[in-house]
Amino acid sequence: MGAGFPTRRKPTTASPRTVSCNSNSLRSLMSKPIFVVQLHDARRLHYDVRLEVDGVLKSWAVPRGPSLDPIVKRLAVFTTDHDLEYASYEGVHRDAQYGSGAVIVWDAGVYTNLTRDDRHKLVDPAEAIERGHLKVQLHGVKLNGAWAFTRTGADWLLVKVKDADADPGLDLTVTEPRSVLSGLTIEEMAAS
């Protein structure tokens, strides 16, 4: 891994309510890499956007969640890599070291890398992250269409690309609060 990449982390011990599901069940289209968006109620509620890259989940914490409005730029803080098995994790973290609190799988699916260089050649996702710009097409339960991650100094921005799936009037973080795996809200997971 290149400089600036955090180290990989495995899932921590979860509450007995952890949903039994492996990452292969999220991969109905085995030829494409997976993505997952986990809603995590740690010190602050945030959305962890994770993309499978080189056998791990590259991760960004997005405090306000993804926006379907191409004008809206969301802060995305690059965080530690996670093992692929973490893609299906739902439960309650008890270990404060990793941000204790409830976690649900808010969205999941597969993605297609759209990142191109100046000569219009496809750029590998790991190299694109290293360079500071990654463009992907998400095929999820909730999120669909093209999205771009762009590094701006120490942090990143997540922006919805203007396409047929853009919808400035719809806020899925409000209208779609439930897990795509368990059907629970973050509050219901925390209470379990």
PDB file of C-alpha atoms in Angstrom:
ATOM      1  CA  MET A   1       0.000   0.000   0.000  1.00  0.00           C
ATOM      2  CA  GLY A   2       1.118   3.517  -0.707  1.00  0.00           C
ATOM      3  CA  ALA A   3       1.849   6.252   1.775  1.00  0.00           C
ATOM      4  CA  GLY A   4      -1.194   7.719   3.446  1.00  0.00           C
ATOM      5  CA  PHE A   5      -3.201   4.488   3.473  1.00  0.00           C
ATOM      6  CA  PRO A   6      -4.398   3.519   6.934  1.00  0.00           C
ATOM      7  CA  THR A   7      -3.906  -0.060   8.066  1.00  0.00           C
ATOM      8  CA  ARG A   8      -6.552  -2.751   7.702  1.00  0.00           C
ATOM      9  CA  ARG A   9      -8.923  -3.609  10.527  1.00  0.00           C
ATOM     10  CA  LYS A  10     -11.027  -6.693  11.254  1.00  0.00           C
ATOM     11  CA  PRO A  11     -14.545  -6.561  12.715  1.00  0.00           C
ATOM     12  CA  THR A  12     -14.661  -6.233  16.488  1.00  0.00           C
ATOM     13  CA  THR A  13     -16.795  -8.269  18.855  1.00  0.00           C
ATOM     14  CA  ALA A  14     -20.446  -7.522  18.291  1.00  0.00           C
ATOM     15  CA  SER A  15     -23.576  -7.889  20.329  1.00  0.00           C
ATOM     16  CA  PRO A  16     -25.581 -11.125  20.060  1.00  0.00           C
ATOM     17  CA  ARG A  17     -27.885  -9.317  17.584  1.00  0.00           C
ATOM     18  CA  THR A  18     -25.247  -9.453  14.821  1.00  0.00           C
ATOM     19  CA  VAL A  19     -26.891 -10.413  11.553  1.00  0.00           C
ATOM     20  CA  SER A  20     -25.644 -13.694  10.123  1.00  0.00           C
ATOM     21  CA  CYS A  21     -24.722 -12.976   6.526  1.00  0.00           C
ATOM     22  CA  ASN A  22     -21.464 -13.364   4.639  1.00  0.00           C
ATOM     23  CA  SER A  23     -20.013 -10.941   2.092  1.00  0.00           C
ATOM     24  CA  ASN A  24     -20.650 -13.439  -0.710  1.00  0.00           C
ATOM     25  CA  SER A  25     -24.392 -12.892  -0.247  1.00  0.00           C
ATOM     26  CA  LEU A  26     -23.797  -9.217  -1.124  1.00  0.00           C
ATOM     27  CA  ARG A  27     -22.100 -10.322  -4.338  1.00  0.00           C
ATOM     28  CA  SER A  28     -24.930 -11.565  -6.501  1.00  0.00           C
ATOM     29  CA  LEU A  29     -22.948 -10.271  -9.466  1.00  0.00           C
ATOM     30  CA  MET A  30     -19.660 -12.029  -8.697  1.00  0.00           C
ATOM     31  CA  SER A  31     -17.799 -10.401 -11.588  1.00  0.00           C
ATOM     32  CA  LYS A  32     -17.931  -6.933 -10.028  1.00  0.00           C
ATOM     33  CA  PRO A  33     -16.447  -5.596  -6.793  1.00  0.00           C
ATOM     34  CA  ILE A  34     -18.820  -4.853  -3.926  1.00  0.00           C
ATOM     35  CA  PHE A  35     -19.621  -1.634  -2.145  1.00  0.00           C
ATOM     36  CA  VAL A  36     -21.370  -1.179   1.163  1.00  0.00           C
ATOM     37  CA  VAL A  37     -22.619   1.848   3.082  1.00  0.00           C
ATOM     38  CA  GLN A  38     -22.838   1.213   6.818  1.00  0.00           C
ATOM     39  CA  LEU A  39     -24.641   3.635   9.100  1.00  0.00           C
ATOM     40  CA  HIS A  40     -22.616   3.854  12.325  1.00  0.00           C
ATOM     41  CA  ASP A  41     -23.820   5.577  15.480  1.00  0.00           C
ATOM     42  CA  ALA A  42     -20.435   6.155  17.132  1.00  0.00           C
ATOM     43  CA  ARG A  43     -19.465   9.429  18.796  1.00  0.00           C
ATOM     44  CA  ARG A  44     -21.332  11.002  15.901  1.00  0.00           C
ATOM     45  CA  LEU A  45     -23.762   9.378  13.515  1.00  0.00           C
ATOM     46  CA  HIS A  46     -22.075   8.888  10.139  1.00  0.00           C
ATOM     47  CA  TYR A  47     -22.148   6.762   7.006  1.00  0.00           C
ATOM     48  CA  ASP A  48     -19.127   4.577   6.207  1.00  0.00           C
ATOM     49  CA  VAL A  49     -18.844   4.216   2.442  1.00  0.00           C
ATOM     50  CA  ARG A  50     -16.707   1.175   1.598  1.00  0.00           C
ATOM     51  CA  LEU A  51     -15.476  -0.037  -1.784  1.00  0.00           C
ATOM     52  CA  GLU A  52     -13.787  -3.365  -2.467  1.00  0.00           C
ATOM     53  CA  VAL A  53     -10.312  -2.633  -3.799  1.00  0.00           C
ATOM     54  CA  ASP A  54      -7.488  -5.197  -3.972  1.00  0.00           C
ATOM     55  CA  GLY A  55      -9.180  -7.605  -1.570  1.00  0.00           C
ATOM     56  CA  VAL A  56     -10.064  -5.105   1.188  1.00  0.00           C
ATOM     57  CA  LEU A  57     -12.723  -2.479   1.788  1.00  0.00           C
ATOM     58  CA  LYS A  58     -11.361   1.042   1.243  1.00  0.00           C
ATOM     59  CA  SER A  59     -13.389   3.264   3.547  1.00  0.00           C
ATOM     60  CA  TRP A  60     -14.543   6.854   3.915  1.00  0.00           C
ATOM     61  CA  ALA A  61     -16.604   8.238   6.807  1.00  0.00           C
ATOM     62  CA  VAL A  62     -19.256  10.578   5.394  1.00  0.00           C
ATOM     63  CA  PRO A  63     -20.837  12.509   8.303  1.00  0.00           C
ATOM     64  CA  ARG A  64     -24.006  13.632   6.501  1.00  0.00           C
ATOM     65  CA  GLY A  65     -24.315  10.635   4.199  1.00  0.00           C
ATOM     66  CA  PRO A  66     -24.402  10.515   0.413  1.00  0.00           C
ATOM     67  CA  SER A  67     -26.438  13.179  -1.397  1.00  0.00           C
ATOM     68  CA  LEU A  68     -28.245  12.609  -4.696  1.00  0.00           C
ATOM     69  CA  ASP A  69     -27.767  16.314  -5.532  1.00  0.00           C
ATOM     70  CA  PRO A  70     -24.761  16.861  -7.856  1.00  0.00           C
ATOM     71  CA  ILE A  71     -24.291  20.365  -6.458  1.00  0.00           C
ATOM     72  CA  VAL A  72     -23.805  19.074  -2.890  1.00  0.00           C
ATOM     73  CA  LYS A  73     -20.256  18.184  -1.866  1.00  0.00           C
ATOM     74  CA  ARG A  74     -20.066  15.872   1.150  1.00  0.00           C
ATOM     75  CA  LEU A  75     -17.018  15.626   3.396  1.00  0.00           C
ATOM     76  CA  ALA A  76     -15.572  12.105   3.185  1.00  0.00           C
ATOM     77  CA  VAL A  77     -12.808  11.268   5.681  1.00  0.00           C
ATOM     78  CA  PHE A  78     -10.561   8.431   4.495  1.00  0.00           C
ATOM     79  CA  THR A  79     -10.360   5.803   7.238  1.00  0.00           C
ATOM     80  CA  THR A  80      -8.807   2.407   7.853  1.00  0.00           C
ATOM     81  CA  ASP A  81      -9.211  -0.480   5.436  1.00  0.00           C
ATOM     82  CA  HIS A  82     -11.536  -3.269   6.554  1.00  0.00           C
ATOM     83  CA  ASP A  83     -11.620  -6.969   5.696  1.00  0.00           C
ATOM     84  CA  LEU A  84     -14.234  -7.979   3.111  1.00  0.00           C
ATOM     85  CA  GLU A  85     -16.131  -9.955   5.761  1.00  0.00           C
ATOM     86  CA  TYR A  86     -16.964  -6.638   7.420  1.00  0.00           C
ATOM     87  CA  ALA A  87     -19.266  -5.745   4.491  1.00  0.00           C
ATOM     88  CA  SER A  88     -22.125  -7.712   6.040  1.00  0.00           C
ATOM     89  CA  TYR A  89     -21.517  -6.668   9.650  1.00  0.00           C
ATOM     90  CA  GLU A  90     -24.485  -5.409  11.630  1.00  0.00           C
ATOM     91  CA  GLY A  91     -24.505  -5.195  15.394  1.00  0.00           C
ATOM     92  CA  VAL A  92     -23.324  -3.077  18.281  1.00  0.00           C
ATOM     93  CA  HIS A  93     -19.609  -2.398  18.753  1.00  0.00           C
ATOM     94  CA  ARG A  94     -18.669  -2.585  22.421  1.00  0.00           C
ATOM     95  CA  ASP A  95     -15.001  -1.722  21.812  1.00  0.00           C
ATOM     96  CA  ALA A  96     -14.584   2.055  22.149  1.00  0.00           C
ATOM     97  CA  GLN A  97     -11.226   1.843  20.329  1.00  0.00           C
ATOM     98  CA  TYR A  98     -13.097   1.349  17.051  1.00  0.00           C
ATOM     99  CA  GLY A  99     -16.009   3.684  17.709  1.00  0.00           C
ATOM    100  CA  SER A 100     -18.524   1.921  19.885  1.00  0.00           C
ATOM    101  CA  GLY A 101     -22.149   2.011  18.851  1.00  0.00           C
ATOM    102  CA  ALA A 102     -24.698   0.434  16.558  1.00  0.00           C
ATOM    103  CA  VAL A 103     -23.958  -0.398  12.904  1.00  0.00           C
ATOM    104  CA  ILE A 104     -26.402  -1.317  10.131  1.00  0.00           C
ATOM    105  CA  VAL A 105     -25.861  -2.019   6.437  1.00  0.00           C
ATOM    106  CA  TRP A 106     -27.697   0.983   5.013  1.00  0.00           C
ATOM    107  CA  ASP A 107     -26.965   0.062   1.394  1.00  0.00           C
ATOM    108  CA  ALA A 108     -24.985  -2.534  -0.545  1.00  0.00           C
ATOM    109  CA  GLY A 109     -24.349  -3.684  -4.074  1.00  0.00           C
ATOM    110  CA  VAL A 110     -21.649  -3.772  -6.701  1.00  0.00           C
ATOM    111  CA  TYR A 111     -19.775  -1.022  -8.478  1.00  0.00           C
ATOM    112  CA  THR A 112     -18.021  -0.358 -11.751  1.00  0.00           C
ATOM    113  CA  ASN A 113     -14.837   1.699 -11.890  1.00  0.00           C
ATOM    114  CA  LEU A 114     -15.227   4.674 -14.252  1.00  0.00           C
ATOM    115  CA  THR A 115     -11.924   6.442 -13.491  1.00  0.00           C
ATOM    116  CA  ARG A 116      -9.991   7.473 -16.603  1.00  0.00           C
ATOM    117  CA  ASP A 117      -6.641   9.202 -17.045  1.00  0.00           C
ATOM    118  CA  ASP A 118      -5.845  12.103 -19.406  1.00  0.00           C
ATOM    119  CA  ARG A 119      -5.535   9.645 -22.314  1.00  0.00           C
ATOM    120  CA  HIS A 120      -8.964   8.151 -21.458  1.00  0.00           C
ATOM    121  CA  LYS A 121      -7.435   4.879 -20.251  1.00  0.00           C
ATOM    122  CA  LEU A 122      -9.083   3.128 -17.312  1.00  0.00           C
ATOM    123  CA  VAL A 123      -7.206   3.704 -14.042  1.00  0.00           C
ATOM    124  CA  ASP A 124      -7.093   0.906 -11.446  1.00  0.00           C
ATOM    125  CA  PRO A 125      -9.137   1.873  -8.329  1.00  0.00           C
ATOM    126  CA  ALA A 126      -6.125   1.565  -5.968  1.00  0.00           C
ATOM    127  CA  GLU A 127      -4.072   3.823  -8.219  1.00  0.00           C
ATOM    128  CA  ALA A 128      -6.997   6.240  -8.563  1.00  0.00           C
ATOM    129  CA  ILE A 129      -7.249   6.510  -4.760  1.00  0.00           C
ATOM    130  CA  GLU A 130      -3.490   7.055  -4.552  1.00  0.00           C
ATOM    131  CA  ARG A 131      -3.797   9.824  -7.163  1.00  0.00           C
ATOM    132  CA  GLY A 132      -6.714  11.399  -5.278  1.00  0.00           C
ATOM    133  CA  HIS A 133      -9.654  10.928  -7.639  1.00  0.00           C
ATOM    134  CA  LEU A 134     -11.943   7.905  -8.056  1.00  0.00           C
ATOM    135  CA  LYS A 135     -15.143   7.788 -10.112  1.00  0.00           C
ATOM    136  CA  VAL A 136     -17.489   4.807  -9.766  1.00  0.00           C
ATOM    137  CA  GLN A 137     -20.904   3.663 -10.943  1.00  0.00           C
ATOM    138  CA  LEU A 138     -22.878   2.225  -8.009  1.00  0.00           C
ATOM    139  CA  HIS A 139     -25.481  -0.492  -8.492  1.00  0.00           C
ATOM    140  CA  GLY A 140     -27.087  -0.708  -5.055  1.00  0.00           C
ATOM    141  CA  VAL A 141     -30.430  -1.157  -3.390  1.00  0.00           C
ATOM    142  CA  LYS A 142     -30.648   2.589  -2.635  1.00  0.00           C
ATOM    143  CA  LEU A 143     -27.698   4.259  -4.361  1.00  0.00           C
ATOM    144  CA  ASN A 144     -27.321   4.054  -8.122  1.00  0.00           C
ATOM    145  CA  GLY A 145     -25.460   6.046 -10.723  1.00  0.00           C
ATOM    146  CA  ALA A 146     -22.058   7.671 -10.896  1.00  0.00           C
ATOM    147  CA  TRP A 147     -20.221   9.138  -7.879  1.00  0.00           C
ATOM    148  CA  ALA A 148     -16.821  10.786  -7.507  1.00  0.00           C
ATOM    149  CA  PHE A 149     -14.392  10.798  -4.584  1.00  0.00           C
ATOM    150  CA  THR A 150     -11.862  13.643  -4.788  1.00  0.00           C
ATOM    151  CA  ARG A 151      -9.041  14.326  -2.318  1.00  0.00           C
ATOM    152  CA  THR A 152      -8.814  17.942  -1.156  1.00  0.00           C
ATOM    153  CA  GLY A 153      -5.737  18.109   1.045  1.00  0.00           C
ATOM    154  CA  ALA A 154      -6.123  15.794   4.038  1.00  0.00           C
ATOM    155  CA  ASP A 155      -9.778  14.970   3.400  1.00  0.00           C
ATOM    156  CA  TRP A 156     -11.936  13.932   0.489  1.00  0.00           C
ATOM    157  CA  LEU A 157     -15.233  15.031  -1.035  1.00  0.00           C
ATOM    158  CA  LEU A 158     -17.996  12.687  -2.203  1.00  0.00           C
ATOM    159  CA  VAL A 159     -20.120  14.123  -5.017  1.00  0.00           C
ATOM    160  CA  LYS A 160     -22.968  12.643  -7.036  1.00  0.00           C
ATOM    161  CA  VAL A 161     -22.241  12.917 -10.754  1.00  0.00           C
ATOM    162  CA  LYS A 162     -25.017  14.576 -12.768  1.00  0.00           C
ATOM    163  CA  ASP A 163     -26.782  11.664 -14.461  1.00  0.00           C
ATOM    164  CA  ALA A 164     -30.230  10.054 -14.717  1.00  0.00           C
ATOM    165  CA  ASP A 165     -29.971   8.827 -11.091  1.00  0.00           C
ATOM    166  CA  ALA A 166     -29.343  12.310  -9.647  1.00  0.00           C
ATOM    167  CA  ASP A 167     -32.320  13.676  -7.700  1.00  0.00           C
ATOM    168  CA  PRO A 168     -31.741  16.966  -5.838  1.00  0.00           C
ATOM    169  CA  GLY A 169     -35.182  16.767  -4.210  1.00  0.00           C
ATOM    170  CA  LEU A 170     -34.693  13.341  -2.605  1.00  0.00           C
ATOM    171  CA  ASP A 171     -32.715  12.733   0.601  1.00  0.00           C
ATOM    172  CA  LEU A 172     -32.386   8.966   1.007  1.00  0.00           C
ATOM    173  CA  THR A 173     -30.779   9.391   4.431  1.00  0.00           C
ATOM    174  CA  VAL A 174     -34.199  10.634   5.597  1.00  0.00           C
ATOM    175  CA  THR A 175     -36.607   8.613   3.442  1.00  0.00           C
ATOM    176  CA  GLU A 176     -34.750   5.261   3.627  1.00  0.00           C
ATOM    177  CA  PRO A 177     -33.480   4.785   7.218  1.00  0.00           C
ATOM    178  CA  ARG A 178     -33.625   0.956   7.336  1.00  0.00           C
ATOM    179  CA  SER A 179     -30.929  -1.667   6.820  1.00  0.00           C
ATOM    180  CA  VAL A 180     -30.991  -3.487   3.496  1.00  0.00           C
ATOM    181  CA  LEU A 181     -30.064  -6.709   5.374  1.00  0.00           C
ATOM    182  CA  SER A 182     -32.055  -6.789   8.604  1.00  0.00           C
ATOM    183  CA  GLY A 183     -34.705  -4.145   7.944  1.00  0.00           C
ATOM    184  CA  LEU A 184     -33.824  -2.483  11.264  1.00  0.00           C
ATOM    185  CA  THR A 185     -33.211   1.215  11.851  1.00  0.00           C
ATOM    186  CA  ILE A 186     -30.048   2.296  13.645  1.00  0.00           C
ATOM    187  CA  GLU A 187     -32.163   2.999  16.754  1.00  0.00           C
ATOM    188  CA  GLU A 188     -33.692  -0.492  16.662  1.00  0.00           C
ATOM    189  CA  MET A 189     -30.229  -2.063  16.297  1.00  0.00           C
ATOM    190  CA  ALA A 190     -28.926  -0.040  19.253  1.00  0.00           C
ATOM    191  CA  ALA A 191     -31.857  -1.168  21.423  1.00  0.00           C
ATOM    192  CA  SER A 192     -31.418  -4.863  20.562  1.00  0.00           C
TER     193      SER A 192
END
